Coordinates of N, CA and C in Angstrom, one line a residue:
M89 N 19.1 -38.6 -23.0 CA 18.1 -37.9 -22.3 C 18.1 -36.4 -22.8
G90 N 17.0 -36.1 -23.5 CA 16.9 -34.4 -24.0 C 16.4 -33.9 -23.0
I91 N 17.1 -32.5 -22.5 CA 16.7 -31.6 -21.8 C 15.7 -30.5 -22.2
L92 N 14.4 -30.5 -21.3 CA 13.6 -29.6 -21.8 C 13.3 -28.8 -20.6
N93 N 13.8 -27.6 -20.4 CA 13.6 -26.8 -19.3 C 12.3 -25.8 -19.6
V94 N 11.5 -25.9 -18.9 CA 10.1 -24.9 -19.1 C 10.3 -23.9 -18.2
T95 N 11.3 -23.1 -17.9 CA 11.7 -22.3 -16.7 C 12.1 -20.9 -17.6
P96 N 11.9 -19.8 -16.5 CA 12.5 -18.5 -17.1 C 13.9 -18.2 -16.6
D97 N 14.5 -19.3 -15.9 CA 15.8 -18.8 -15.2 C 16.7 -20.0 -15.4
S98 N 16.7 -21.1 -16.2 CA 17.7 -22.2 -16.0 C 18.8 -21.4 -16.7
F99 N 20.2 -22.3 -16.4 CA 21.2 -21.5 -16.8 C 21.7 -21.4 -18.4
S100 N 21.2 -22.5 -19.0 CA 21.3 -22.5 -20.3 C 20.4 -21.9 -21.4
D101 N 19.1 -22.4 -21.1 CA 17.9 -22.2 -21.9 C 16.7 -21.4 -21.5
G102 N 16.9 -20.8 -20.2 CA 15.8 -20.2 -19.4 C 15.0 -19.1 -20.3
G103 N 13.6 -19.6 -20.3 CA 13.0 -18.6 -21.0 C 12.6 -19.1 -22.4
R104 N 13.2 -19.7 -23.1 CA 13.1 -20.3 -24.6 C 11.7 -21.0 -24.6
F105 N 11.4 -21.9 -23.7 CA 10.4 -22.7 -23.9 C 9.3 -22.7 -22.9
D106 N 9.1 -21.5 -22.4 CA 8.1 -21.3 -21.2 C 6.7 -21.3 -21.8
D107 N 6.4 -21.3 -23.1 CA 5.2 -21.5 -23.7 C 4.8 -23.2 -24.0
P108 N 3.8 -23.7 -23.6 CA 3.7 -25.3 -23.7 C 3.8 -25.7 -25.0
G109 N 3.0 -24.9 -25.8 CA 3.3 -25.6 -27.3 C 4.6 -25.4 -28.1
R110 N 5.3 -24.4 -27.6 CA 6.7 -24.5 -28.2 C 7.5 -25.5 -27.4
A111 N 7.4 -25.6 -26.1 CA 8.0 -26.6 -25.4 C 7.8 -27.9 -25.9
A112 N 6.6 -28.4 -26.2 CA 6.3 -29.7 -26.6 C 6.8 -30.0 -28.0
A113 N 6.7 -28.9 -28.8 CA 7.5 -28.9 -30.1 C 8.7 -29.3 -30.0
H114 N 9.4 -28.6 -29.3 CA 10.8 -28.6 -29.2 C 11.4 -30.1 -28.5
G115 N 10.4 -30.8 -27.6 CA 10.4 -31.9 -27.3 C 10.4 -33.1 -28.3
L116 N 9.2 -32.9 -29.1 CA 9.2 -33.8 -30.3 C 10.5 -33.5 -31.3
R117 N 11.0 -32.5 -31.3 CA 12.2 -32.2 -32.2 C 13.4 -32.9 -31.8
M118 N 13.6 -33.1 -30.4 CA 14.7 -33.7 -29.9 C 14.5 -35.2 -30.1
V119 N 13.1 -35.8 -30.1 CA 13.2 -37.1 -30.2 C 13.2 -37.4 -31.7
R120 N 13.0 -36.6 -32.7 CA 13.2 -36.9 -34.1 C 14.8 -36.8 -34.5
D121 N 15.5 -36.2 -33.4 CA 17.0 -35.9 -33.5 C 17.7 -37.2 -32.9
G122 N 17.0 -38.0 -32.4 CA 17.4 -39.4 -31.9 C 17.3 -39.5 -30.2
A123 N 16.8 -38.4 -29.3 CA 16.5 -38.7 -28.0 C 15.6 -39.7 -27.8
D124 N 16.1 -40.7 -26.8 CA 15.2 -41.8 -26.2 C 14.2 -41.4 -25.4
L125 N 14.4 -40.3 -24.5 CA 13.4 -39.8 -23.5 C 13.8 -38.4 -23.3
V126 N 12.7 -37.5 -22.9 CA 12.8 -36.1 -22.7 C 12.5 -35.9 -21.3
D127 N 13.5 -35.1 -20.8 CA 13.4 -34.8 -19.0 C 12.6 -33.2 -19.0
V128 N 11.5 -33.2 -18.5 CA 10.9 -31.9 -18.5 C 11.0 -31.5 -17.0
G129 N 11.6 -30.0 -17.0 CA 11.8 -29.6 -15.7 C 11.2 -28.0 -15.6
G130 N 10.5 -27.7 -14.5 CA 9.9 -26.6 -14.2 C 10.4 -25.7 -13.0
E131 N 11.5 -26.1 -12.7 CA 12.5 -25.4 -11.7 C 13.6 -25.4 -11.9
S132 N 14.4 -24.5 -12.1 CA 15.8 -24.3 -12.1 C 16.5 -24.6 -11.0
T133 N 17.5 -25.5 -11.2 CA 18.4 -25.9 -10.1 C 19.9 -25.5 -10.4
R134 N 20.0 -24.3 -11.2 CA 21.2 -24.0 -11.4 C 21.8 -23.3 -10.0
P135 N 23.3 -23.0 -9.9 CA 23.7 -22.5 -8.6 C 23.0 -21.1 -8.5
G136 N 22.5 -20.8 -7.1 CA 21.8 -19.8 -6.6 C 20.4 -19.8 -6.6
A137 N 19.9 -20.6 -7.6 CA 18.4 -20.7 -7.9 C 17.5 -20.8 -6.7
R138 N 16.4 -20.0 -7.0 CA 15.3 -20.0 -5.8 C 14.1 -20.8 -5.9
A139 N 13.8 -21.6 -4.9 CA 12.6 -22.4 -5.0 C 11.3 -21.8 -5.6
V140 N 10.6 -22.8 -6.3 CA 9.3 -22.3 -7.1 C 8.3 -23.1 -6.3
P141 N 7.2 -22.3 -6.1 CA 6.1 -23.0 -5.4 C 5.6 -24.3 -6.2
A142 N 5.0 -25.3 -5.5 CA 4.6 -26.3 -6.2 C 3.5 -26.3 -7.5
A143 N 2.7 -25.5 -7.0 CA 1.4 -25.1 -7.8 C 2.0 -24.5 -9.2
E144 N 3.2 -23.6 -9.1 CA 3.6 -22.9 -10.1 C 4.4 -23.9 -10.9
E145 N 5.2 -24.8 -10.3 CA 5.8 -25.7 -11.1 C 4.9 -26.7 -11.8
R146 N 3.7 -27.1 -11.5 CA 2.9 -27.9 -11.8 C 2.3 -27.2 -13.2
R147 N 1.8 -25.8 -13.1 CA 1.5 -25.3 -14.1 C 2.5 -25.2 -15.3
R148 N 3.6 -25.2 -15.0 CA 4.5 -25.0 -16.2 C 4.7 -26.6 -16.8
V149 N 4.8 -27.6 -16.0 CA 5.1 -28.8 -16.7 C 4.1 -29.6 -17.0
L150 N 2.8 -29.8 -16.5 CA 1.9 -30.6 -16.9 C 1.3 -30.4 -18.3
P151 N 1.0 -29.3 -18.7 CA 0.8 -29.3 -20.1 C 1.8 -29.7 -21.1
V152 N 3.2 -29.7 -20.7 CA 3.9 -30.1 -21.6 C 4.0 -31.7 -21.7
I153 N 4.1 -32.2 -20.4 CA 4.0 -33.7 -20.4 C 3.1 -34.3 -20.8
E154 N 1.7 -34.0 -20.8 CA 0.5 -34.4 -21.3 C 0.8 -34.5 -22.8
R155 N 1.2 -33.3 -23.4 CA 1.4 -33.2 -25.0 C 2.4 -34.4 -25.4
L156 N 3.5 -34.4 -24.9 CA 4.5 -35.3 -24.9 C 3.9 -36.7 -24.8
A157 N 3.5 -37.0 -23.9 CA 3.0 -38.4 -23.4 C 2.0 -39.0 -24.4
R158 N 1.0 -38.0 -24.7 CA 0.0 -38.3 -25.8 C 0.7 -38.6 -27.1
A159 N 1.8 -38.0 -27.4 CA 2.7 -38.3 -28.7 C 3.5 -39.6 -28.6
G160 N 3.3 -40.3 -27.6 CA 4.2 -41.4 -27.4 C 5.5 -41.2 -26.9
V161 N 6.0 -40.2 -26.6 CA 7.1 -39.8 -26.0 C 7.4 -40.4 -24.6
L162 N 8.5 -41.0 -24.2 CA 8.9 -41.6 -22.9 C 9.5 -40.2 -22.3
V163 N 8.6 -39.7 -21.1 CA 8.7 -38.6 -20.6 C 9.4 -38.7 -19.1
S164 N 10.5 -38.0 -18.6 CA 10.9 -37.9 -17.3 C 10.6 -36.5 -16.9
V165 N 10.1 -36.4 -15.6 CA 9.7 -35.2 -14.8 C 11.0 -34.8 -14.0
D166 N 11.5 -33.8 -14.1 CA 12.8 -33.4 -13.1 C 12.1 -32.4 -12.1
T167 N 11.9 -33.0 -10.8 CA 11.3 -32.3 -9.9 C 11.8 -33.0 -8.5
S168 N 11.8 -32.3 -7.4 CA 11.9 -32.7 -6.2 C 10.9 -32.8 -5.3
K169 N 9.8 -32.4 -5.8 CA 8.5 -32.2 -5.1 C 7.5 -33.2 -5.1
T170 N 7.0 -33.8 -4.1 CA 6.2 -35.0 -4.3 C 4.8 -34.9 -4.9
A171 N 4.3 -33.5 -4.4 CA 3.1 -33.2 -5.2 C 3.3 -33.0 -6.8
V172 N 4.4 -32.5 -7.2 CA 4.5 -32.1 -8.6 C 4.9 -33.6 -9.3
A173 N 5.7 -34.3 -8.5 CA 5.8 -35.7 -9.4 C 4.6 -36.4 -9.3
E174 N 3.6 -36.6 -8.3 CA 2.3 -37.3 -8.5 C 1.5 -36.8 -9.6
A175 N 1.5 -35.5 -9.7 CA 0.6 -35.0 -10.8 C 1.2 -35.3 -12.2
A176 N 2.7 -35.3 -12.4 CA 3.4 -35.5 -13.8 C 3.2 -36.9 -13.9
F177 N 3.2 -38.0 -12.9 CA 2.8 -39.3 -13.2 C 1.4 -39.5 -13.6
G178 N 0.5 -38.8 -13.2 CA -0.9 -38.8 -13.6 C -1.0 -38.3 -15.2
A179 N -0.1 -37.3 -15.4 CA -0.2 -36.7 -16.7 C 0.8 -37.5 -17.8
G180 N 1.4 -38.7 -17.3 CA 2.2 -39.4 -18.4 C 3.6 -39.6 -18.2
A181 N 4.1 -38.9 -17.0 CA 5.5 -39.1 -16.8 C 5.8 -40.6 -16.4
K182 N 7.0 -41.2 -16.9 CA 7.2 -42.6 -16.5 C 8.6 -42.7 -15.9
I183 N 9.1 -41.6 -15.5 CA 10.5 -41.6 -14.9 C 10.6 -40.4 -14.0
L184 N 11.2 -40.5 -12.9 CA 11.3 -39.3 -12.1 C 12.8 -38.9 -11.8
N185 N 13.2 -37.7 -12.1 CA 14.5 -37.4 -12.0 C 14.6 -36.4 -11.0
D186 N 15.1 -36.9 -9.9 CA 15.0 -36.0 -8.6 C 16.5 -35.8 -8.0
V187 N 16.6 -34.4 -8.2 CA 18.2 -34.0 -7.8 C 18.3 -34.2 -6.4
T188 N 17.4 -34.3 -5.4 CA 17.5 -34.3 -4.1 C 17.5 -35.9 -3.6
A189 N 17.3 -36.7 -4.7 CA 17.3 -38.3 -4.4 C 16.3 -38.6 -3.3
L190 N 15.1 -38.4 -3.4 CA 13.8 -38.7 -2.6 C 13.9 -38.2 -1.3
R191 N 14.3 -36.9 -1.0 CA 14.5 -36.4 0.1 C 12.8 -35.8 0.4
S192 N 12.2 -35.3 -0.4 CA 10.8 -34.9 -0.2 C 10.0 -35.8 0.6
P193 N 9.1 -35.6 1.5 CA 8.6 -36.5 2.2 C 7.4 -37.4 1.6
G194 N 7.5 -38.6 1.3 CA 6.5 -39.2 0.5 C 6.9 -39.6 -0.9
M195 N 8.0 -38.9 -1.2 CA 8.5 -39.2 -2.5 C 8.8 -40.8 -3.1
A196 N 9.3 -41.5 -2.2 CA 9.8 -42.7 -2.3 C 8.5 -43.5 -2.7
R197 N 7.8 -43.4 -1.7 CA 6.5 -44.2 -1.8 C 5.6 -43.9 -3.0
A198 N 5.5 -42.4 -3.2 CA 4.9 -42.1 -4.6 C 5.4 -42.7 -5.9
A199 N 6.8 -43.0 -5.8 CA 7.3 -43.4 -7.1 C 7.1 -45.0 -7.3
A200 N 7.2 -45.6 -6.1 CA 6.9 -46.9 -5.9 C 5.4 -47.3 -6.3
R201 N 4.4 -46.6 -5.8 CA 3.0 -46.7 -6.2 C 3.0 -46.6 -7.5
A202 N 3.5 -45.5 -8.1 CA 3.3 -45.2 -9.7 C 4.2 -46.3 -10.5
G203 N 5.0 -47.0 -9.9 CA 5.8 -47.9 -10.8 C 6.7 -47.4 -11.8
V204 N 7.2 -46.1 -11.5 CA 8.0 -45.2 -12.4 C 9.6 -45.8 -12.1
A205 N 10.2 -45.4 -13.0 CA 11.6 -45.6 -13.0 C 12.2 -44.1 -12.2
V206 N 13.6 -44.3 -11.4 CA 13.9 -43.1 -10.8 C 15.2 -42.8 -11.0
V207 N 15.6 -41.5 -11.2 CA 17.2 -41.1 -11.2 C 17.5 -40.4 -10.0
L208 N 18.4 -40.7 -9.2 CA 18.8 -40.4 -8.1 C 20.1 -39.7 -8.0
M209 N 20.1 -38.2 -7.7 CA 21.2 -37.5 -7.9 C 21.8 -37.3 -6.7
H210 N 23.2 -36.9 -6.8 CA 23.8 -36.5 -5.5 C 24.0 -35.0 -5.6
M211 N 23.7 -34.1 -4.5 CA 23.9 -32.8 -4.5 C 24.5 -32.4 -3.1
K212 N 25.6 -31.7 -3.1 CA 26.0 -31.1 -1.8 C 25.3 -29.9 -1.4
G213 N 24.3 -29.9 -0.2 CA 23.6 -28.5 0.0 C 22.3 -28.6 -1.0
T214 N 22.1 -27.1 -1.2 CA 20.7 -26.7 -2.1 C 21.5 -26.2 -3.1
P215 N 20.5 -26.0 -4.0 CA 21.1 -25.0 -5.3 C 21.4 -23.6 -4.8
R216 N 20.7 -23.2 -3.8 CA 21.3 -21.8 -3.5 C 22.4 -21.7 -2.6
T217 N 23.0 -22.8 -2.1 CA 24.3 -23.1 -1.3 C 25.4 -24.0 -2.0
M218 N 25.0 -24.6 -3.0 CA 25.8 -25.9 -3.4 C 27.2 -25.6 -3.9
Q219 N 27.4 -24.3 -4.5 CA 28.6 -23.8 -4.9 C 29.5 -22.9 -4.2
R220 N 28.9 -22.7 -3.0 CA 29.9 -22.0 -2.1 C 31.0 -22.7 -1.5
N221 N 32.1 -22.8 -2.1 CA 33.4 -23.5 -1.8 C 33.2 -25.1 -1.2
P222 N 32.7 -25.7 -2.3 CA 32.5 -27.2 -1.7 C 33.6 -28.1 -1.5
R223 N 33.6 -28.7 -0.5 CA 34.8 -29.4 -0.1 C 34.7 -30.8 0.2
Y224 N 35.5 -32.0 0.1 CA 35.3 -33.1 0.1 C 36.7 -33.7 0.6
R225 N 36.9 -34.8 1.4 CA 38.2 -35.4 1.7 C 38.5 -36.4 0.4
D226 N 37.2 -37.2 -0.2 CA 37.4 -37.8 -1.2 C 36.1 -37.9 -1.8
V227 N 36.0 -37.1 -3.1 CA 34.7 -36.8 -3.6 C 33.8 -38.0 -4.0
V228 N 34.5 -39.2 -4.6 CA 33.9 -40.2 -5.2 C 33.4 -41.0 -3.9
A229 N 34.1 -41.3 -2.9 CA 33.9 -41.9 -1.7 C 32.7 -41.3 -0.9
E230 N 32.6 -40.0 -0.9 CA 31.4 -39.4 -0.2 C 30.4 -39.7 -1.0
I231 N 30.4 -39.6 -2.4 CA 29.0 -39.8 -3.2 C 28.6 -41.3 -2.9
L232 N 29.6 -42.2 -3.0 CA 29.4 -43.6 -2.9 C 28.5 -43.7 -1.8
R233 N 28.8 -43.3 -0.6 CA 28.3 -43.5 0.8 C 26.9 -42.9 0.7
Y234 N 26.8 -41.7 0.1 CA 25.3 -40.9 -0.3 C 24.4 -42.1 -0.8
F235 N 24.9 -42.6 -1.9 CA 24.3 -43.6 -2.8 C 23.7 -44.7 -2.0
R236 N 24.4 -45.0 -1.2 CA 24.2 -46.5 -0.5 C 23.0 -45.9 0.4
E237 N 23.0 -44.9 1.0 CA 21.9 -44.5 1.9 C 20.7 -44.5 1.3
K238 N 20.9 -43.5 -0.1 CA 19.6 -43.4 -0.8 C 18.9 -44.7 -1.3
L239 N 19.7 -45.5 -1.9 CA 19.4 -47.0 -2.1 C 18.7 -47.7 -1.2
K240 N 19.1 -47.6 0.1 CA 18.1 -48.3 1.2 C 16.9 -47.6 1.1
I241 N 16.7 -46.4 1.2 CA 15.5 -45.6 1.1 C 14.5 -46.1 0.0
A242 N 15.3 -46.3 -1.3 CA 14.5 -46.6 -2.3 C 13.8 -48.0 -2.5
L243 N 14.8 -48.8 -1.8 CA 14.5 -50.2 -1.9 C 13.5 -50.6 -0.9
R244 N 13.5 -49.9 0.3 CA 12.6 -50.2 1.4 C 11.1 -49.8 0.8
A245 N 11.2 -48.8 0.0 CA 9.8 -48.2 -0.3 C 9.1 -48.9 -1.4
G246 N 10.0 -49.8 -1.9 CA 9.5 -50.9 -2.8 C 9.8 -50.5 -4.4
I247 N 10.9 -49.7 -4.8 CA 11.4 -49.2 -6.0 C 12.5 -50.4 -6.2
P248 N 12.2 -51.2 -7.6 CA 13.1 -52.2 -7.6 C 14.5 -51.8 -8.1
R249 N 15.6 -52.6 -7.7 CA 16.8 -51.9 -8.2 C 17.0 -51.6 -9.7
D250 N 16.4 -52.7 -10.6 CA 16.6 -52.3 -11.9 C 15.9 -51.3 -12.5
K251 N 14.9 -50.4 -11.7 CA 14.4 -49.2 -12.0 C 15.0 -48.0 -11.5
I252 N 16.2 -48.2 -11.1 CA 17.1 -47.0 -10.5 C 18.3 -46.7 -11.2
A253 N 18.4 -45.4 -11.4 CA 19.6 -45.0 -12.2 C 20.4 -44.0 -11.1
L254 N 21.7 -43.8 -11.1 CA 22.3 -42.9 -10.2 C 22.9 -42.0 -11.0
D255 N 22.9 -40.8 -10.5 CA 23.6 -39.6 -11.1 C 24.6 -39.0 -10.1
P256 N 25.7 -38.8 -10.4 CA 26.7 -38.2 -9.5 C 26.8 -36.7 -9.2
G257 N 26.0 -36.0 -10.1 CA 25.7 -34.7 -9.9 C 26.5 -33.9 -10.4
F258 N 27.2 -33.9 -11.4 CA 28.0 -32.7 -12.0 C 27.6 -31.3 -11.8
G259 N 28.5 -30.6 -11.2 CA 28.1 -29.4 -11.0 C 27.2 -29.0 -9.9
F260 N 26.8 -30.1 -9.2 CA 25.9 -29.8 -7.9 C 26.7 -29.8 -6.6
G261 N 27.4 -29.1 -6.4 CA 28.2 -28.8 -5.1 C 29.6 -29.3 -5.3
K262 N 30.2 -29.1 -6.4 CA 31.6 -29.6 -6.9 C 32.3 -28.4 -7.6
S263 N 33.4 -28.5 -7.4 CA 34.5 -27.7 -8.0 C 34.6 -28.3 -9.1
P264 N 35.4 -27.5 -10.2 CA 35.8 -27.8 -11.4 C 36.5 -29.2 -11.5
E265 N 37.4 -29.1 -10.4 CA 38.5 -30.5 -10.2 C 37.7 -31.4 -9.9
H266 N 36.6 -31.3 -8.7 CA 35.9 -32.4 -8.4 C 35.2 -33.1 -9.5
N267 N 34.5 -32.3 -10.4 CA 34.0 -32.7 -11.6 C 34.8 -33.8 -12.4
V268 N 36.0 -33.2 -12.7 CA 37.0 -34.0 -13.5 C 37.2 -35.5 -12.9
E269 N 37.5 -35.3 -11.5 CA 37.9 -36.6 -10.8 C 36.6 -37.5 -10.9
I270 N 35.4 -37.0 -10.8 CA 34.2 -38.0 -10.8 C 34.2 -38.6 -12.1
L271 N 34.4 -37.9 -13.2 CA 34.4 -38.5 -14.6 C 35.6 -39.4 -14.7
R272 N 36.7 -39.0 -14.5 CA 37.7 -40.2 -14.5 C 37.5 -41.3 -13.7
R273 N 36.7 -41.2 -12.5 CA 36.6 -42.5 -11.6 C 35.1 -43.0 -11.9
L274 N 34.3 -42.7 -12.8 CA 32.9 -42.9 -13.0 C 32.7 -44.5 -12.8
D275 N 33.6 -45.4 -13.3 CA 33.4 -46.9 -13.2 C 33.2 -47.2 -11.8
E276 N 33.5 -46.5 -10.9 CA 33.6 -47.3 -9.5 C 32.2 -47.1 -9.1
F277 N 31.3 -46.4 -9.6 CA 29.9 -46.6 -9.3 C 29.1 -47.7 -10.0
R278 N 29.6 -48.4 -10.7 CA 29.1 -49.6 -11.3 C 28.9 -50.6 -10.3
G279 N 29.8 -50.7 -9.0 CA 29.5 -51.6 -8.1 C 28.4 -51.6 -7.4
L280 N 27.6 -50.5 -7.4 CA 26.3 -50.4 -6.8 C 25.2 -51.1 -7.5
G281 N 25.4 -51.7 -8.6 CA 24.5 -52.5 -9.3 C 23.2 -51.6 -9.9
C282 N 23.4 -50.6 -10.1 CA 22.4 -49.7 -10.7 C 22.8 -49.0 -12.1
A283 N 22.0 -48.6 -12.9 CA 22.2 -47.8 -14.2 C 23.0 -46.3 -13.6
L284 N 23.7 -46.0 -14.6 CA 24.4 -44.6 -14.3 C 24.0 -43.6 -15.3
A285 N 23.6 -42.5 -14.8 CA 23.2 -41.3 -15.5 C 23.9 -40.1 -15.5
V286 N 24.6 -39.5 -16.3 CA 25.4 -38.5 -16.4 C 24.9 -37.2 -17.2
G287 N 25.2 -36.0 -16.4 CA 24.6 -34.9 -16.9 C 25.7 -33.7 -16.8
T288 N 26.5 -33.6 -18.1 CA 27.6 -32.8 -18.0 C 27.3 -31.6 -18.9
S289 N 26.3 -31.6 -19.8 CA 25.9 -30.8 -20.9 C 26.1 -29.3 -20.6
R290 N 26.9 -28.7 -21.2 CA 26.9 -27.0 -21.1 C 27.6 -26.7 -20.0
K291 N 27.8 -27.4 -18.8 CA 28.2 -27.1 -17.4 C 29.4 -26.2 -17.2
S292 N 29.4 -25.4 -16.2 CA 30.3 -24.5 -15.9 C 31.7 -24.9 -15.8
F293 N 31.9 -26.2 -15.2 CA 33.0 -26.8 -15.2 C 33.9 -26.8 -16.8
I294 N 33.2 -27.1 -17.7 CA 33.7 -27.1 -19.2 C 34.0 -25.6 -19.5
G295 N 33.2 -24.7 -19.3 CA 33.6 -23.5 -19.4 C 34.8 -22.9 -18.6
H296 N 35.1 -23.3 -17.4 CA 36.1 -23.0 -16.6 C 37.5 -23.3 -17.2
F297 N 37.4 -24.6 -17.7 CA 38.6 -25.2 -18.3 C 38.9 -24.8 -19.9
L298 N 37.8 -24.5 -20.5 CA 38.1 -24.1 -22.0 C 37.8 -22.6 -22.2
A299 N 37.3 -21.8 -21.1 CA 37.0 -20.5 -21.2 C 36.2 -20.0 -22.4
R300 N 35.1 -20.8 -22.3 CA 33.9 -20.9 -23.3 C 32.5 -20.5 -22.7
P301 N 31.7 -19.6 -23.3 CA 30.5 -19.4 -22.7 C 29.5 -20.4 -22.9
V302 N 28.2 -20.3 -22.2 CA 27.5 -21.4 -22.3 C 27.1 -22.0 -23.6
G303 N 26.8 -21.0 -24.4 CA 26.4 -21.4 -25.8 C 27.4 -22.1 -26.7
K304 N 28.7 -22.1 -26.3 CA 29.9 -22.7 -26.8 C 30.7 -23.9 -26.3
R305 N 29.9 -24.5 -25.7 CA 30.3 -25.7 -25.0 C 30.1 -27.0 -25.4
A306 N 29.5 -27.0 -26.7 CA 29.0 -28.3 -27.3 C 30.3 -29.2 -27.4
S307 N 31.4 -28.7 -27.8 CA 32.7 -29.6 -28.2 C 33.1 -30.1 -26.8
G308 N 33.2 -29.3 -25.9 CA 33.6 -29.8 -24.5 C 32.7 -30.8 -24.1
T309 N 31.2 -30.6 -24.2 CA 30.4 -31.4 -23.8 C 30.5 -32.8 -24.4
A310 N 30.9 -32.8 -25.8 CA 31.0 -34.1 -26.5 C 32.0 -34.8 -25.8
A311 N 33.3 -34.3 -25.5 CA 34.4 -35.0 -24.9 C 33.8 -35.5 -23.7
T312 N 33.1 -35.0 -22.7 CA 32.5 -35.7 -21.4 C 31.7 -36.5 -21.8
V313 N 30.8 -36.2 -22.6 CA 29.9 -37.6 -22.9 C 30.6 -38.8 -23.4
A314 N 31.7 -38.6 -24.5 CA 32.3 -39.9 -24.9 C 32.9 -40.4 -23.4
A315 N 33.7 -39.8 -22.6 CA 34.4 -40.2 -21.6 C 33.3 -40.9 -20.6
A316 N 32.3 -40.4 -20.3 CA 31.3 -41.2 -19.5 C 30.8 -42.1 -20.0
I317 N 30.5 -42.4 -21.3 CA 30.1 -43.4 -21.8 C 31.2 -44.6 -22.0
L318 N 32.5 -44.3 -22.1 CA 33.5 -45.3 -22.2 C 33.7 -45.6 -20.7
R319 N 33.2 -44.9 -19.7 CA 33.5 -45.3 -18.2 C 32.3 -46.0 -17.7
G320 N 31.3 -46.2 -18.5 CA 30.0 -47.0 -17.9 C 28.8 -46.3 -17.9
A321 N 28.6 -45.0 -18.3 CA 27.2 -44.4 -18.3 C 26.4 -45.1 -19.2
D322 N 25.1 -45.3 -18.8 CA 23.8 -45.8 -19.6 C 23.0 -44.5 -20.2
V323 N 23.0 -43.6 -19.4 CA 22.3 -42.3 -19.8 C 23.1 -41.1 -19.9
V324 N 22.9 -40.5 -20.9 CA 23.6 -38.9 -21.0 C 22.5 -37.9 -21.2
R325 N 22.5 -37.0 -20.5 CA 21.5 -35.9 -20.4 C 22.1 -34.7 -20.9
V326 N 21.4 -34.4 -22.3 CA 22.0 -33.4 -23.1 C 21.0 -32.3 -23.6
H327 N 21.6 -31.1 -23.9 CA 20.8 -30.2 -24.7 C 20.8 -30.3 -26.3
D328 N 22.3 -30.6 -26.7 CA 22.4 -30.6 -28.1 C 22.2 -32.2 -28.6
V329 N 21.0 -32.5 -28.8 CA 20.6 -34.0 -29.0 C 21.3 -34.5 -30.2
R330 N 21.0 -33.7 -31.4 CA 21.6 -34.4 -32.6 C 22.9 -34.4 -32.7
E331 N 23.8 -33.5 -32.2 CA 25.1 -33.9 -32.2 C 25.7 -34.9 -31.1
M332 N 25.0 -34.8 -29.9 CA 25.4 -35.8 -29.0 C 25.1 -37.3 -29.3
V333 N 24.1 -37.6 -30.0 CA 23.5 -39.0 -30.5 C 24.7 -39.4 -31.3
D334 N 25.2 -38.7 -32.2 CA 26.3 -39.0 -33.1 C 27.6 -39.5 -32.1
V335 N 27.9 -38.6 -31.0 CA 29.1 -38.8 -29.9 C 28.7 -40.2 -29.6
A336 N 27.3 -40.4 -29.1 CA 27.0 -41.7 -28.2 C 27.1 -42.7 -29.0
R337 N 26.6 -42.9 -30.3 CA 26.8 -44.0 -31.3 C 28.2 -44.4 -31.4
M338 N 29.1 -43.4 -31.9 CA 30.3 -43.8 -32.1 C 31.3 -44.3 -30.9
T339 N 30.7 -43.7 -30.0 CA 31.5 -44.1 -28.5 C 31.1 -45.4 -28.0
D340 N 29.6 -45.6 -28.4 CA 29.1 -47.3 -27.9 C 30.0 -48.2 -28.7
L341 N 30.2 -47.8 -29.8 CA 30.8 -48.8 -30.9 C 32.4 -49.0 -30.2
L342 N 33.1 -48.0 -29.7 CA 34.3 -48.1 -29.1 C 34.2 -48.8 -27.8
R343 N 33.2 -48.7 -27.2 CA 33.0 -49.7 -25.6 C 32.5 -51.0 -26.0

């Protein structure tokens, strides 16, 4: 899953792709580099980020989704707003990547009606509060409980289990140590019977342990991508597509 942020304030590439034409061109480049799908987001979810009105989020993402979908690209929309998701489905998005895991009223029903696949992510708190000293008694056990509740909501709404992927939410309300523990124990999520999606690309916990700025975390990301695949990840969400495709292919051979 190639990351395409059409935002001015994302933690890694904010402002680089705020022009629809430039954004779509980058999405197509990621597909040429080996991405199976492109995840388009119009609202930053970095720690401390402020919410964006739905109308502004739609303005950012819809032209990009339309261009990519017309080109035959499998597009995911990264949003937590029902109104944005519905508009994105109409523009051609086939996957919903929701960091709040269907919290928005009507989101589960909208996804079921559209027949799209969904990625449900765990987040403790909100982007503005999630990194304020997050605490867990057992981080994996708590995420598992969260997913069981969210799966009930999705299944009741009519989203089939084989169209649901679970993302434990690296960096979303977790300390660096929490992220490492989740990665070590990732295979415990397989028991829920859903695909697993992992997004570690350039995350701050890599910078924490390696003392690297955002732009120098590709090697650290590669290690986490390989570890995630070996522990059962089905989807890896990345910025550096060409490099991580090589990592994924070699790790698939090992798995």
